[in-house]
Coordinates of C-alpha atoms (C1' of nucleotides) in Angstrom, one line a residue:
Chain A
X209 CA -31.9 41.5 -77.2
X210 CA -32.5 41.2 -80.9
X211 CA -35.6 39.2 -81.1
X212 CA -36.4 37.6 -84.5
X213 CA -39.8 35.7 -84.3
X214 CA -38.9 31.9 -83.7
X215 CA -39.5 29.9 -86.9
X216 CA -41.7 26.8 -86.7
X217 CA -38.9 24.3 -86.7
X218 CA -37.2 26.4 -83.6
X219 CA -40.5 26.1 -81.9
X220 CA -40.4 22.5 -82.5
X221 CA -36.9 22.1 -81.1
X222 CA -37.9 24.3 -78.0
X223 CA -40.7 22.2 -77.1
X224 CA -38.6 19.2 -77.5
X225 CA -36.2 20.8 -75.1
X226 CA -38.8 21.7 -72.6
X227 CA -40.3 18.2 -72.5
X228 CA -36.5 16.8 -72.0
X229 CA -36.3 19.1 -69.1
X230 CA -39.8 18.0 -67.9
X231 CA -39.0 14.3 -68.2
X232 CA -35.8 14.8 -66.3
X233 CA -37.7 16.5 -63.3
X234 CA -40.3 13.9 -63.3
X235 CA -37.9 10.9 -63.2
X236 CA -35.7 12.5 -60.4
X237 CA -38.4 13.5 -58.4
X238 CA -40.0 10.2 -58.1
X239 CA -36.8 8.5 -57.7
X240 CA -35.4 10.4 -54.7
X241 CA -38.4 9.3 -52.7
X242 CA -37.2 5.7 -53.1
X243 CA -33.7 6.6 -52.1
X244 CA -32.1 6.5 -55.5
X245 CA -30.6 8.8 -58.0
X246 CA -30.8 8.6 -61.7
X247 CA -27.5 7.2 -62.4
X248 CA -27.8 4.6 -60.0
X249 CA -31.5 3.7 -61.2
X250 CA -30.0 3.6 -64.6
X251 CA -27.4 1.0 -63.4
X252 CA -30.1 -0.8 -61.4
X253 CA -32.2 -1.1 -64.6
X254 CA -29.5 -2.3 -66.9
X255 CA -29.1 -5.3 -64.0
X256 CA -32.8 -5.8 -64.0
X257 CA -32.7 -6.3 -67.9
X258 CA -29.7 -8.5 -68.2
X259 CA -29.0 -10.0 -64.7
X260 CA -26.0 -10.0 -62.5
X261 CA -22.9 -8.5 -64.7
X262 CA -19.5 -7.5 -64.0
X263 CA -18.9 -3.8 -63.5
X264 CA -16.9 -3.6 -67.0
X265 CA -19.8 -4.8 -68.7
X266 CA -22.0 -2.2 -66.9
X267 CA -19.7 0.4 -67.7
X268 CA -19.6 -0.5 -71.5
X269 CA -23.7 -0.5 -71.5
X270 CA -23.9 2.7 -69.5
X271 CA -21.2 4.7 -71.6
X272 CA -19.3 5.6 -68.6
X273 CA -16.0 4.8 -67.2
X274 CA -15.6 1.7 -65.1
X275 CA -14.3 3.7 -62.3
X276 CA -17.5 5.6 -62.3
X277 CA -19.4 2.4 -61.9
X278 CA -17.3 1.6 -59.0
X279 CA -18.8 4.6 -57.3
X280 CA -22.2 3.9 -58.2
X281 CA -22.2 0.6 -57.0
X282 CA -20.8 1.6 -53.8
X283 CA -23.8 3.8 -53.6
X284 CA -26.2 1.2 -54.2
X285 CA -24.4 -1.4 -51.9
X286 CA -24.7 1.4 -49.3
X287 CA -28.5 1.5 -50.0
X288 CA -29.0 -2.4 -49.8
X289 CA -29.9 -2.6 -53.4
X290 CA -27.1 -4.6 -54.6
X291 CA -24.4 -6.7 -53.5
X292 CA -20.8 -7.7 -55.1
X293 CA -20.8 -11.3 -55.6
X294 CA -17.5 -13.1 -56.7
X295 CA -17.4 -14.1 -60.3
X296 CA -17.4 -17.7 -60.5
X297 CA -14.7 -18.1 -63.0
X298 CA -12.7 -14.9 -62.7
X299 CA -11.5 -13.9 -59.5
X300 CA -10.5 -10.6 -60.8
X301 CA -14.3 -9.4 -61.5
X302 CA -17.4 -9.1 -59.2
X303 CA -21.2 -9.7 -60.3
X304 CA -23.0 -7.0 -59.3
X305 CA -26.4 -8.8 -58.0
X306 CA -29.6 -7.4 -56.8
X307 CA -30.6 -7.9 -53.4
X308 CA -34.2 -9.1 -52.3
X309 CA -34.9 -5.6 -51.6
X310 CA -33.2 -4.2 -54.8
X311 CA -35.6 -6.7 -56.7
X312 CA -38.7 -5.2 -55.1
X313 CA -37.6 -1.7 -55.9
X314 CA -37.0 -2.9 -59.7
X315 CA -40.5 -4.5 -59.7
X316 CA -41.8 -1.2 -58.6
X317 CA -39.9 0.7 -61.1
X318 CA -41.1 -1.5 -63.9
X319 CA -44.6 -0.8 -62.6
X320 CA -44.1 2.8 -62.2
X321 CA -42.9 3.0 -65.9
X322 CA -46.1 1.1 -67.1
X323 CA -48.1 3.6 -64.9
X324 CA -46.4 6.5 -66.1
X325 CA -46.8 5.3 -69.9
X326 CA -50.6 4.6 -69.3
X327 CA -51.1 8.1 -67.7
X328 CA -49.4 9.9 -70.5
X329 CA -50.5 7.8 -73.5
X330 CA -53.2 5.5 -72.5
X331 CA -55.8 7.5 -73.8
X332 CA -54.4 8.1 -77.2
X333 CA -55.5 6.2 -80.2
X334 CA -53.4 3.4 -81.4
X335 CA -52.9 4.8 -84.7
X336 CA -51.9 8.1 -83.2
X337 CA -49.5 6.4 -80.8
X338 CA -47.8 4.6 -83.7
X339 CA -47.4 7.7 -85.5
X340 CA -45.8 9.3 -82.4
X341 CA -43.6 6.5 -81.9
X342 CA -42.2 6.9 -85.5
X343 CA -41.9 10.4 -85.0
X344 CA -39.7 10.1 -81.8
X345 CA -37.8 7.4 -83.3
X346 CA -37.1 9.2 -86.6
X347 CA -36.0 12.2 -84.5
X348 CA -33.7 10.1 -82.3
X349 CA -32.1 8.6 -85.2
X350 CA -31.6 11.9 -87.0
X351 CA -29.9 13.4 -84.0
X352 CA -27.8 10.4 -83.4
X353 CA -26.4 10.7 -87.1
X354 CA -25.8 14.4 -86.5
X355 CA -23.7 13.6 -83.3
X356 CA -21.7 11.0 -85.2
X357 CA -21.0 13.4 -88.0
X358 CA -19.9 16.0 -85.7
X359 CA -17.5 13.9 -83.7
X360 CA -16.3 11.0 -86.2
Chain B
X41 CA -35.7 -11.6 -66.0
X42 CA -39.5 -11.8 -66.7
X43 CA -40.3 -10.3 -70.0
X44 CA -43.7 -9.2 -70.6
X45 CA -43.7 -7.7 -74.1
X46 CA -43.9 -3.8 -73.8
X47 CA -47.3 -2.3 -74.5
X48 CA -47.7 0.6 -76.9
X49 CA -47.6 3.2 -74.6
X50 CA -44.6 1.8 -72.9
X51 CA -42.9 1.8 -76.2
X52 CA -43.9 5.4 -76.6
X53 CA -42.5 6.4 -73.1
X54 CA -39.3 4.4 -74.0
X55 CA -38.9 6.3 -77.2
X56 CA -39.4 9.5 -75.4
X57 CA -36.5 8.6 -72.9
X58 CA -34.3 7.5 -75.6
X59 CA -34.6 10.8 -77.3
X60 CA -34.2 12.7 -74.1
X61 CA -30.8 11.1 -73.5
X62 CA -29.8 11.7 -77.2
X63 CA -30.7 15.3 -77.1
X64 CA -28.6 15.5 -73.8
X65 CA -25.5 14.2 -75.4
X66 CA -26.0 16.3 -78.5
X67 CA -26.1 19.4 -76.4
X68 CA -23.3 18.6 -74.2
X69 CA -21.0 17.5 -77.0
X70 CA -21.6 20.7 -78.9
X71 CA -21.1 22.8 -75.9
X72 CA -17.9 21.3 -74.5
X73 CA -16.2 22.4 -77.7
X74 CA -17.0 25.9 -76.9
X75 CA -15.5 25.6 -73.3
X76 CA -19.0 25.5 -71.9
X77 CA -21.0 23.2 -69.9
X78 CA -24.9 22.6 -69.9
X79 CA -25.6 24.5 -66.6
X80 CA -23.2 27.5 -67.5
X81 CA -24.9 27.5 -71.1
X82 CA -28.3 27.8 -69.6
X83 CA -27.3 30.6 -67.3
X84 CA -25.6 32.5 -70.5
X85 CA -28.9 31.7 -72.2
X86 CA -31.2 33.5 -69.9
X87 CA -28.7 36.6 -69.8
X88 CA -29.0 36.4 -73.5
X89 CA -32.8 36.7 -73.3
X90 CA -33.1 38.9 -70.3
X91 CA -30.0 41.1 -70.3
X92 CA -27.7 41.7 -67.1
X93 CA -29.3 40.5 -64.2
X94 CA -28.7 39.9 -60.5
X95 CA -27.6 36.5 -59.4
X96 CA -30.8 36.2 -57.4
X97 CA -32.8 36.9 -60.5
X98 CA -30.9 34.0 -62.3
X99 CA -31.3 31.6 -59.6
X100 CA -35.0 32.2 -59.6
X101 CA -35.1 31.8 -63.4
X102 CA -33.0 28.8 -63.4
X103 CA -34.7 27.2 -60.3
X104 CA -31.4 26.5 -58.5
X105 CA -30.1 28.0 -55.3
X106 CA -28.4 31.5 -55.4
X107 CA -25.1 29.8 -53.9
X108 CA -24.9 27.6 -57.0
X109 CA -25.3 30.8 -59.1
X110 CA -22.2 32.0 -57.7
X111 CA -20.2 28.8 -58.7
X112 CA -21.6 29.0 -62.2
X113 CA -20.8 32.6 -62.5
X114 CA -17.3 32.1 -61.3
X115 CA -16.9 29.4 -64.2
X116 CA -18.2 32.0 -66.8
X117 CA -15.9 34.7 -65.3
X118 CA -13.0 32.4 -65.5
X119 CA -13.8 31.5 -69.1
X120 CA -14.1 35.3 -70.1
X121 CA -17.9 34.9 -70.8
X122 CA -19.3 37.5 -68.4
X123 CA -18.1 40.0 -65.9
X124 CA -19.6 40.9 -62.7
X125 CA -20.8 44.6 -62.8
X126 CA -21.9 46.7 -60.0
X127 CA -25.6 47.0 -59.6
X128 CA -26.3 50.9 -60.2
X129 CA -28.5 51.4 -57.2
X130 CA -28.1 48.4 -54.9
X131 CA -24.4 48.1 -53.6
X132 CA -25.1 44.5 -52.5
X133 CA -26.1 43.1 -55.8
X134 CA -24.0 42.6 -58.8
X135 CA -25.1 42.6 -62.6
X136 CA -23.8 39.5 -64.3
X137 CA -23.2 40.9 -67.8
X138 CA -21.8 39.3 -71.0
X139 CA -18.3 40.2 -72.5
X140 CA -17.7 40.7 -76.1
X141 CA -16.7 37.4 -76.3
X142 CA -19.7 36.0 -74.3
X143 CA -21.9 38.0 -76.9
X144 CA -20.2 36.2 -79.6
X145 CA -20.6 32.7 -78.1
X146 CA -24.4 33.7 -77.5
X147 CA -24.9 34.7 -81.1
X148 CA -23.4 31.4 -82.1
X149 CA -25.5 29.5 -79.8
X150 CA -28.4 31.3 -81.3
X151 CA -27.3 30.5 -84.8
X152 CA -26.8 26.7 -83.8
X153 CA -30.2 26.4 -82.5
X154 CA -31.5 27.5 -85.8
X155 CA -29.4 25.2 -87.8
X156 CA -30.1 22.2 -85.5
X157 CA -33.8 23.2 -85.5
X158 CA -33.6 23.2 -89.5
X159 CA -31.7 20.0 -89.8
X160 CA -34.1 18.0 -87.6
X161 CA -37.3 19.6 -88.7
X162 CA -36.8 21.8 -91.8
X163 CA -38.1 19.1 -94.2
X164 CA -41.3 18.4 -92.2
X165 CA -44.4 19.6 -93.7
X166 CA -45.5 22.6 -91.7
X167 CA -48.9 20.9 -91.0
X168 CA -47.0 18.0 -89.6
X169 CA -44.7 20.2 -87.5
X170 CA -47.5 22.1 -85.8
X171 CA -49.2 18.6 -84.8
X172 CA -45.7 17.7 -83.4
X173 CA -45.5 21.0 -81.8
X174 CA -48.7 20.4 -80.3
X175 CA -48.0 17.0 -79.2
X176 CA -44.8 17.9 -77.4
X177 CA -46.7 20.6 -75.7
X178 CA -49.5 18.4 -74.5
X179 CA -47.1 15.9 -73.3
X180 CA -45.1 18.3 -71.3
X181 CA -48.1 19.7 -69.7
X182 CA -49.5 16.4 -68.8
X183 CA -46.2 15.4 -67.4
X184 CA -46.3 18.9 -65.3
X185 CA -49.5 18.1 -63.8
X186 CA -48.4 14.6 -62.9
X187 CA -45.4 16.0 -61.1
X188 CA -47.3 18.8 -59.4
X189 CA -49.9 16.0 -58.2
X190 CA -47.3 13.8 -56.9
X191 CA -45.4 16.7 -54.7
X192 CA -47.8 19.5 -54.1
Chain C
dG284 C1' -32.6 55.1 -36.2
dC285 C1' -33.3 50.1 -35.8
dA286 C1' -35.1 45.5 -36.9
dA287 C1' -36.0 42.5 -40.7
dA288 C1' -35.3 41.1 -45.2
dT289 C1' -32.2 40.7 -49.0
dC290 C1' -27.6 40.0 -51.7
dG291 C1' -23.5 37.4 -52.4
dT292 C1' -20.3 34.0 -50.6
dG293 C1' -17.4 31.0 -47.4
dA294 C1' -17.8 26.4 -45.6
dA295 C1' -19.0 21.8 -45.6
dG296 C1' -20.9 18.0 -47.9
dC297 C1' -22.8 14.6 -51.6
dA298 C1' -23.3 13.0 -56.4
dT299 C1' -21.5 12.3 -61.0
dC300 C1' -17.9 12.1 -63.9
dT301 C1' -13.0 12.0 -65.8
dA302 C1' -7.7 10.4 -66.0
dC303 C1' -4.1 8.2 -64.4
dA304 C1' -1.8 4.7 -61.5
dT305 C1' -1.7 0.2 -59.1
dG306 C1' -2.2 -4.6 -57.6
dA307 C1' -4.3 -8.6 -58.6
dT308 C1' -5.5 -12.0 -61.8
dG309 C1' -6.2 -14.2 -66.7
dT310 C1' -4.5 -15.2 -71.2
dA311 C1' -1.1 -16.2 -74.9
dG312 C1' 3.2 -16.9 -77.0
dT313 C1' 7.3 -19.3 -77.1
Chain D
dA43 C1' 6.3 -23.5 -67.5
dC44 C1' 7.3 -18.7 -67.9
dT45 C1' 7.3 -14.5 -69.4
dA46 C1' 4.4 -10.4 -71.6
dC47 C1' 0.5 -8.1 -72.2
dA48 C1' -4.4 -7.5 -71.4
dT49 C1' -8.1 -6.8 -68.3
dC50 C1' -10.8 -6.3 -63.5
dA51 C1' -11.7 -3.4 -59.7
dT52 C1' -10.3 0.4 -57.4
dG53 C1' -7.2 4.4 -54.8
dT54 C1' -5.9 9.2 -55.9
dA55 C1' -7.0 13.7 -57.7
dG56 C1' -9.6 17.1 -59.6
dA57 C1' -13.8 19.4 -62.4
dT58 C1' -18.6 20.3 -62.2
dG59 C1' -23.2 20.8 -60.3
dC60 C1' -26.2 20.8 -56.6
dT61 C1' -27.8 21.6 -51.4
dT62 C1' -27.8 23.9 -46.6
dC63 C1' -26.4 26.8 -43.2
dA64 C1' -23.9 30.8 -41.5
dC65 C1' -22.3 35.6 -42.0
dG66 C1' -20.9 40.2 -43.3
dA67 C1' -22.7 44.2 -46.1
dT68 C1' -26.6 46.6 -47.5
dT69 C1' -31.4 48.1 -48.2
dT70 C1' -35.9 48.7 -46.6
dG71 C1' -40.2 49.2 -43.7
dC72 C1' -41.9 51.2 -39.9

DNA sequence: GCAAATCGTGAAGCATCTACATGATGTAGT
DNA sequence: ACTACATCATGTAGATGCTTCACGATTTGC
């Protein structure tokens, strides 16, 4: 097929996409060993950060439909990671609450995150790391702006 | 929940994950407008790069099961992006071949990739870009090594 | 030739996601 | 208080992406 040599910006984008895929792989492979999937882990992580929440709140935070949260919570309940507790004041709602086992797994995830971060970035000089953080943040912000402009 | 302030490496990892998710969003939103999904686009991209191929070859390149490729090609055929042509020498195999419309879409994807790359990186000085490319490549290589060590 | 490997796909199943409909409950307005 | 309307979770139905196992149709190696 017609092969123009990739420009430098194209190379950068390709590397970025490659890294994206690799990060994805790394996450999922580590998670499946714990009996977790990526989506369910994301939900568990949100609960870890924000405490027991209604499924509506989780849906808003995760950016998915409330119906989908029902399914994700079903899976986490089946795995013994969380329970559905009655909401103290609203009988329509349930509070998705980590079990002791779920809390253990969350602690493991937090520790794993730190370990991975150290393995990846631990030996970088602080100045260089801050520059990288700034680069990544700037890229993210720019991408978000592009997405919003495309679909207003 | 217990909130230790994130370390600098943790911040870097968080930014990386954030960027990963944003890239994902950007890709899928642009693609759905074309009637494509990410997986099917990935397959189309491989065909664009390597020409008409058997489904076995596509499965190997994509890293998925041959059975899955059957489904992806089904979708692309239904959308008029590709056809299944008989293999010239092996009557068991089919050559997944882009239609004229599929070729157009591929050309659009190539152009879109360049546009996005320029929007994201076009105004970075070349030296800085090369440094970023190096950083991203090094991160990818390191991650891959970690994945392989974890599951040999 | 004949047995073994290969190609594509049917069948069955799981996970993520969607939109729409429904019952139960909460809230606000009159 | 009673009626509307909004909200919470979930049943139903369907699209997509992925897997493994089984099977018929070939090709290939000996």
